[in-house]
Short mmCIF file of C-alpha atoms in Angstrom, two decimals:
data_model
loop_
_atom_site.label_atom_id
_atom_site.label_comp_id
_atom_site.label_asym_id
_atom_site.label_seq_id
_atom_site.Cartn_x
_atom_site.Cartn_y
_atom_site.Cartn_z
CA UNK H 288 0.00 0.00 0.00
CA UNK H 289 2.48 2.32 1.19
CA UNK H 290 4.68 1.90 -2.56
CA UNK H 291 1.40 2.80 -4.28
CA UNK H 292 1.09 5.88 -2.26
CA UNK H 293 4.72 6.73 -2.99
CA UNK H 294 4.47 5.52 -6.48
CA UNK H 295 1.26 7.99 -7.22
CA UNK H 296 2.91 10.81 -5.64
CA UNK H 297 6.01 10.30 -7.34
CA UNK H 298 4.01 10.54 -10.62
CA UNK H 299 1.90 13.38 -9.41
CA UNK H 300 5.32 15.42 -9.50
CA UNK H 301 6.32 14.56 -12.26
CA UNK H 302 3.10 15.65 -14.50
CA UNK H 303 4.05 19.01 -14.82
CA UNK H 304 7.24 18.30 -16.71
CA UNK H 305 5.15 17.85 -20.49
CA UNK H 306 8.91 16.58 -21.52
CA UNK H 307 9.00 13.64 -18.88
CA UNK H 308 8.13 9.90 -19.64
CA UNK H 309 6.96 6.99 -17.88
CA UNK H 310 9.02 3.78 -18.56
CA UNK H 311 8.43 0.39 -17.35
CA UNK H 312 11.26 -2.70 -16.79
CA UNK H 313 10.25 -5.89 -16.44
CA UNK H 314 12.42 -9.29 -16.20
CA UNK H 315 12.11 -10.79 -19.60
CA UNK H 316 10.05 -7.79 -20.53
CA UNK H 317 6.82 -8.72 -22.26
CA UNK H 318 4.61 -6.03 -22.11
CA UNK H 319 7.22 -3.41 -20.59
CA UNK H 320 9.72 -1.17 -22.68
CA UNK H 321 12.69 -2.43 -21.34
CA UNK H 322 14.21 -5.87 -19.88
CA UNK H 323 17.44 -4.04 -18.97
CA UNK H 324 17.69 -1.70 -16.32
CA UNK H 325 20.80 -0.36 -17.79
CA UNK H 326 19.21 0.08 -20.98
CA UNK H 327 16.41 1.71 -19.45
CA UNK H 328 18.47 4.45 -17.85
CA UNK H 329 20.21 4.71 -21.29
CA UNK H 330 17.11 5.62 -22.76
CA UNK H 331 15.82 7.62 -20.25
CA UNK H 332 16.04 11.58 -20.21
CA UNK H 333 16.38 13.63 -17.42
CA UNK H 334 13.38 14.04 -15.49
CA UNK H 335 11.81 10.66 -16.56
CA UNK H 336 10.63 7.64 -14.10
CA UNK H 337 11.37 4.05 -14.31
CA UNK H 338 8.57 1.75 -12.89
CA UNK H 339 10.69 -1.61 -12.11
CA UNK H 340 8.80 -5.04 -11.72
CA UNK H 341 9.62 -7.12 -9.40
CA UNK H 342 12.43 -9.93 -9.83
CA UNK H 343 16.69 -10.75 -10.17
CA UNK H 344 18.07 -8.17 -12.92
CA UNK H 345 21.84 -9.98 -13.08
CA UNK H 346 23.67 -7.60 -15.81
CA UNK H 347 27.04 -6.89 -16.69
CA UNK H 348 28.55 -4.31 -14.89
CA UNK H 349 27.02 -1.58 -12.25
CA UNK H 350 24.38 0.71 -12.79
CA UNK H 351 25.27 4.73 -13.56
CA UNK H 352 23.12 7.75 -13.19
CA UNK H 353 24.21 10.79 -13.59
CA UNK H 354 20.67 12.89 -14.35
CA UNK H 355 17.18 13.82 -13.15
CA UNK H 356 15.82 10.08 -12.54
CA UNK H 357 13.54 8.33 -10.28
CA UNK H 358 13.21 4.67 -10.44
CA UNK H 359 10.68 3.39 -8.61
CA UNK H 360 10.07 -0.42 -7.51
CA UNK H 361 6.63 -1.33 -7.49
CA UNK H 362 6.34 -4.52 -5.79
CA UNK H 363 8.36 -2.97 -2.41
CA UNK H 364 11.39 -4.07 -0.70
CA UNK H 365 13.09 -7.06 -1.23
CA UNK H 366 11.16 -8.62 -4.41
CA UNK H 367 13.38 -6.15 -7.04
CA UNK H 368 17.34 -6.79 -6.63
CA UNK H 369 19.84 -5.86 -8.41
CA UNK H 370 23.31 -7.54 -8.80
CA UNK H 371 26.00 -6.71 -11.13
CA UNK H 372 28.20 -9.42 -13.04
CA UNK H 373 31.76 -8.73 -13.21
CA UNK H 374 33.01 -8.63 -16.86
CA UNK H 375 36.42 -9.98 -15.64
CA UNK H 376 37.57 -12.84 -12.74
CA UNK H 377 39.20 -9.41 -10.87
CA UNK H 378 36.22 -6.86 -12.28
CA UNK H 379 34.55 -5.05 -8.93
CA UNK H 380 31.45 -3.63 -10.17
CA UNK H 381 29.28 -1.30 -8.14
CA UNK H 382 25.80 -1.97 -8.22
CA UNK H 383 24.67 1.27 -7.85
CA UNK H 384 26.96 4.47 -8.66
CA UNK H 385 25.18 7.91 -8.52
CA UNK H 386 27.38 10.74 -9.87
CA UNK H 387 28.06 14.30 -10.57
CA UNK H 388 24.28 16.14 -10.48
CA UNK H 389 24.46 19.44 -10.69
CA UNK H 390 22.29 21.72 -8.70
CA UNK H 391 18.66 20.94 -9.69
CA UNK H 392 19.01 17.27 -10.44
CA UNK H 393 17.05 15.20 -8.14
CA UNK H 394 17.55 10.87 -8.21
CA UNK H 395 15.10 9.28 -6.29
CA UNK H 396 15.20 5.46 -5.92
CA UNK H 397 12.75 3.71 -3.96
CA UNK H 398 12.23 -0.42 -3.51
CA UNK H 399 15.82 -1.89 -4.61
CA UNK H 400 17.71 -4.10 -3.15
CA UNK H 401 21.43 -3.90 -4.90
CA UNK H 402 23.78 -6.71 -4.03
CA UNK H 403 27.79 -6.95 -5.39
CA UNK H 404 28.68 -10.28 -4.64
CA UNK H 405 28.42 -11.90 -8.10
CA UNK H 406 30.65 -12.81 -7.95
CA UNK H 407 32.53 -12.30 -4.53
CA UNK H 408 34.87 -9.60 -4.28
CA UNK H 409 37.65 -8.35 -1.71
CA UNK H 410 36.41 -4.87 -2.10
CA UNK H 411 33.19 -4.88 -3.91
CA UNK H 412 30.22 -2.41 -3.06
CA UNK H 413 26.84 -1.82 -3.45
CA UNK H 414 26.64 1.81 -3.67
CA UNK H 415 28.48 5.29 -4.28
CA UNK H 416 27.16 8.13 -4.29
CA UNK H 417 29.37 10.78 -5.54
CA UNK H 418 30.38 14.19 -6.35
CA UNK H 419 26.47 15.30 -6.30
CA UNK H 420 25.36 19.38 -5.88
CA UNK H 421 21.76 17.84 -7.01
CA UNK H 422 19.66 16.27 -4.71
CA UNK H 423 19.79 12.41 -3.91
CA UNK H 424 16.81 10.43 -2.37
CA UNK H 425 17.02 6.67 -1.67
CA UNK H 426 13.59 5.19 -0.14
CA UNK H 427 13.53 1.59 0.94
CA UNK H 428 17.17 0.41 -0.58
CA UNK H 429 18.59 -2.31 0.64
CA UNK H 430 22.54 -2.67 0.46
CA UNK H 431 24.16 -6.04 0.79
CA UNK H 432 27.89 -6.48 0.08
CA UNK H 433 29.69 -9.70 -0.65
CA UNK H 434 31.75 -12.22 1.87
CA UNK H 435 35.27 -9.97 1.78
CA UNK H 436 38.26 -12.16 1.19
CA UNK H 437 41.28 -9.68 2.15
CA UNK H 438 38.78 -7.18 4.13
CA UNK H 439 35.06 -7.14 4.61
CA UNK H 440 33.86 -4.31 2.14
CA UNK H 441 31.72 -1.10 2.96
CA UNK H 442 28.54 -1.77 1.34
CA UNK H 443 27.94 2.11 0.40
CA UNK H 444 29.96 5.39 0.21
CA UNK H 445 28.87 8.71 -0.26
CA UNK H 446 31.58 11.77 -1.01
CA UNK H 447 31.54 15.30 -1.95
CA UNK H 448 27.19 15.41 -2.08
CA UNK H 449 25.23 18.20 -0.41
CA UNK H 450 21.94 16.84 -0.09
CA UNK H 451 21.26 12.88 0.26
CA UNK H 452 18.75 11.35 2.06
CA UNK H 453 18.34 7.85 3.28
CA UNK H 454 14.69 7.05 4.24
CA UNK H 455 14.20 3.14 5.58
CA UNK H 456 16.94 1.99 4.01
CA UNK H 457 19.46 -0.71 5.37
CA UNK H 458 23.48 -1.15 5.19
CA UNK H 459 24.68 -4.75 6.13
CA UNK H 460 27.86 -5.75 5.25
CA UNK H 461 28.93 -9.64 5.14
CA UNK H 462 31.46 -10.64 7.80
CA UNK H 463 35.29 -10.60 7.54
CA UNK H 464 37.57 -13.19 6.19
CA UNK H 465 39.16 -14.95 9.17
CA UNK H 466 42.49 -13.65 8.24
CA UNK H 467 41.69 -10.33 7.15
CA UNK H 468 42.04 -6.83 8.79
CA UNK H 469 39.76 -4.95 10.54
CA UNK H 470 35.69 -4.70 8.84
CA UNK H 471 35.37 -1.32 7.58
CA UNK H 472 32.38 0.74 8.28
CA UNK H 473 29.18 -0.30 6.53
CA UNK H 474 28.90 3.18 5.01
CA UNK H 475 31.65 5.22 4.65
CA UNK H 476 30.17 9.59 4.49
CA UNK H 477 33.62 12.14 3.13
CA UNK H 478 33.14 16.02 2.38
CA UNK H 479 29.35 15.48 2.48
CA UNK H 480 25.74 16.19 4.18
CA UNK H 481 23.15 13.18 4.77
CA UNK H 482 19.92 12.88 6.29
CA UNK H 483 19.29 9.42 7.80
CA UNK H 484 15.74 8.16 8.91
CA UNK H 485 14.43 5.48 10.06
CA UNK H 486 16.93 2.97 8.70
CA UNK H 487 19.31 0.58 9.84
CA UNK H 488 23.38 0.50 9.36
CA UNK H 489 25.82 -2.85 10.76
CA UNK H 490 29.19 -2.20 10.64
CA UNK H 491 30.70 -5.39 9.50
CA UNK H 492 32.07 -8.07 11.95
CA UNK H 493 35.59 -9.36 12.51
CA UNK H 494 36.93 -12.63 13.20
CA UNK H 495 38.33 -14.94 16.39
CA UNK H 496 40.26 -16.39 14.24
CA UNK H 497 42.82 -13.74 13.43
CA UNK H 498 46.31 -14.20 13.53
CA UNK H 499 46.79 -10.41 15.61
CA UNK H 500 43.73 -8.61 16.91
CA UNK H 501 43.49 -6.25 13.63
CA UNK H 502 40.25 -7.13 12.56
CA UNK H 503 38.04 -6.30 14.97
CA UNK H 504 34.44 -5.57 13.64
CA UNK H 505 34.01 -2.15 12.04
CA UNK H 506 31.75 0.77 12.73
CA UNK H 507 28.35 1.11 11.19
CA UNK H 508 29.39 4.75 9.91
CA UNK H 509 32.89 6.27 9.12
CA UNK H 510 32.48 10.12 8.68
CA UNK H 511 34.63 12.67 8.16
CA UNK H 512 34.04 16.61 7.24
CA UNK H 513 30.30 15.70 6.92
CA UNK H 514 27.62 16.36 8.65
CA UNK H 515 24.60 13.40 9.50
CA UNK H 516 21.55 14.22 10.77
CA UNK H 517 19.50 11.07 11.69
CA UNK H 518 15.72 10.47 13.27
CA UNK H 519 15.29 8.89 16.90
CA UNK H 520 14.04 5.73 14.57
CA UNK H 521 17.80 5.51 13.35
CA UNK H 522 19.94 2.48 14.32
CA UNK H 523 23.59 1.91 13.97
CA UNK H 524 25.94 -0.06 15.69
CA UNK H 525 29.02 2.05 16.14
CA UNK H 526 29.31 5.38 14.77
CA UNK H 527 33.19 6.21 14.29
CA UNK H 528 33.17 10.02 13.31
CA UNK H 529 35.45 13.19 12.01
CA UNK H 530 32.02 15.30 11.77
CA UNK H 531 29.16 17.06 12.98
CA UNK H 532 26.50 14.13 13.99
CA UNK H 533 22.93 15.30 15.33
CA UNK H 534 19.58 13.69 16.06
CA UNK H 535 16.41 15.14 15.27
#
C-alpha cells in the first residue's frame, strides 16, 4: 500500500514536466519497454521515471546515473534486486553508482535491493554516491555487500554530495575473512551532508580467528568533514566520526 502511495505521488510530480516519460522494466520484458535496467536508464532523459517489476536483474557491470531520474520499484522491498556481473575474474562492479548532479538534479530510488557479490569480491560495493550538488533520495534500498576475502567491504559510500537522504533503508555488510584486517564501516560519508531516517546501518564483523587482533568488527558509519543528521528511529551499531553528527 504504502509503494502505491509513494508511487502515485512520485508521478503526481512529475506531470508538470510535459517533456517527462513513464518507462516500465520488467524481467524478460513482455509487455514493458525495457528488460534491462541499464538500458532503461540509457534511454531515459532527465526528469523521466522508471517503474521496475519485481524480480533478479543480473547484468554486466554496475548501474550509472548521472541525471534527473527516479526509479521506482513497485512490488516494495526485497522482491526487485539488483546484482551486477563482473566482466572480468578481478572486475569489482558497483551496483549502484550515482554521480556528478548538478544543482537541480534530483535521483530518487525507492524499492531496490542492490547486491555486489556476483561474484565475490575483496572490495566490492553496493553503492556510491558521488560528487552530487543535485539532490539524492534513496527510499527503501537495501545494500548487501559480498563475503570480503582480504577485508570485509563497505557496502555504500557517499563523497563530496550536499543533499542525500536515506529514508528506511538498510546497510549490512557480510562478515570478515578470518584472516583479514579490521571490517570497515558499513557506510563510509567524506566532504558530504546526509539525512538518515528510520533505517538501519551494521558495521561489518571481525573474526576470532585472526592471527593479531586487527580485525576487529568495524563501525556502522565512518564520517569525516560531513555532517549526518539522523531520526530517533535511526539504528547503527558504532558510529566512528570526524564530523558534525545530530539527532532530530
Amino acid at each position: 500500500m504504502a509503494s502505491r502511495i509513494l508511487l502515485a505521488a512520485v508521478l503526481f510530480l512529475l506531470a508538470p514536466f510535459t517533456q517527462a516519460k513513464t518507462w516500465t522494466v520488467a524481467p524478460g520484458a513482455g509487455t514493458a519497454d525495457f528488460s534491462s535496467l541499464h538500458d532503461a536508464i540509457a534511454a531515459a532523459q532527465p526528469g523521466d521515471a522508471l517503474i521496475v517489476s519485481s524480480g533478479i536483474y543480473q547484468e554486466p557491470g554496475g548501474l550509472v546515473i548521472d541525471k534527473s531520474l527516479t526509479i521506482i520499484c513497485k512490488q516494495g522491498t526485497f522482491t526487485t534486486r539488483f546484482m551486477p556481473l563482473a566482466a572480468a575474474p578481478m572486475d569489482e562492479p558497483i551496483a549502484l553508482t550515482i554521480r556528478d548532479l548538478a544543482p537541480g538534479d534530483l535521483v530518487h530510488v525507492s524499492g531496490l535491493s542492490l547486491s555486489s557479490d556476483t561474484p565475490p569480491s575483496a572490495f566490492s560495493r553496493s553503492l556510491l554516491i558521488d560528487n552530487c550538488a543535485g539532490q539524492v533520495i534513496l527510499s527503501e534500498v537495501n545494500c548487501l555487500s559480498g563475503v570480503g576475502t582480504i577485508q570485509s567491504p563497505a557496502t555504500g559510500i557517499i563523497r563530496n554530495s550536499t543533499s542525500v537522504a536515506l529514508d528506511n533503508c538498510s546497510f549490512l555488510p557480510a562478515a570478515t575473512s578470518q584472516f583479514g584486517p579490521r571490517g570497515q564501516g558499513a557506510l563510509l560519508v567524506q566532504g558530504s551532508l546526509v539525512q538518515i531516517n528510520n533505517s538501519a546501518i551494521r558495521g561489518a564483523s571481525g573474526s576470532s580467528l585472526a592471527i593479531a587482533d586487527t580485525n576487529d568488527g568495524g563501525p556502522g558509519i565512518m564520517a569525516a568533514s560531513s555532517a549526518i543528521a539522523s531520526s530517533k528511529a535511526f539504528t547503527c551499531d558504532f558510529v566512528e566520526a570526524k564530523c558534525f553528527l545530530a539527532t532530530v
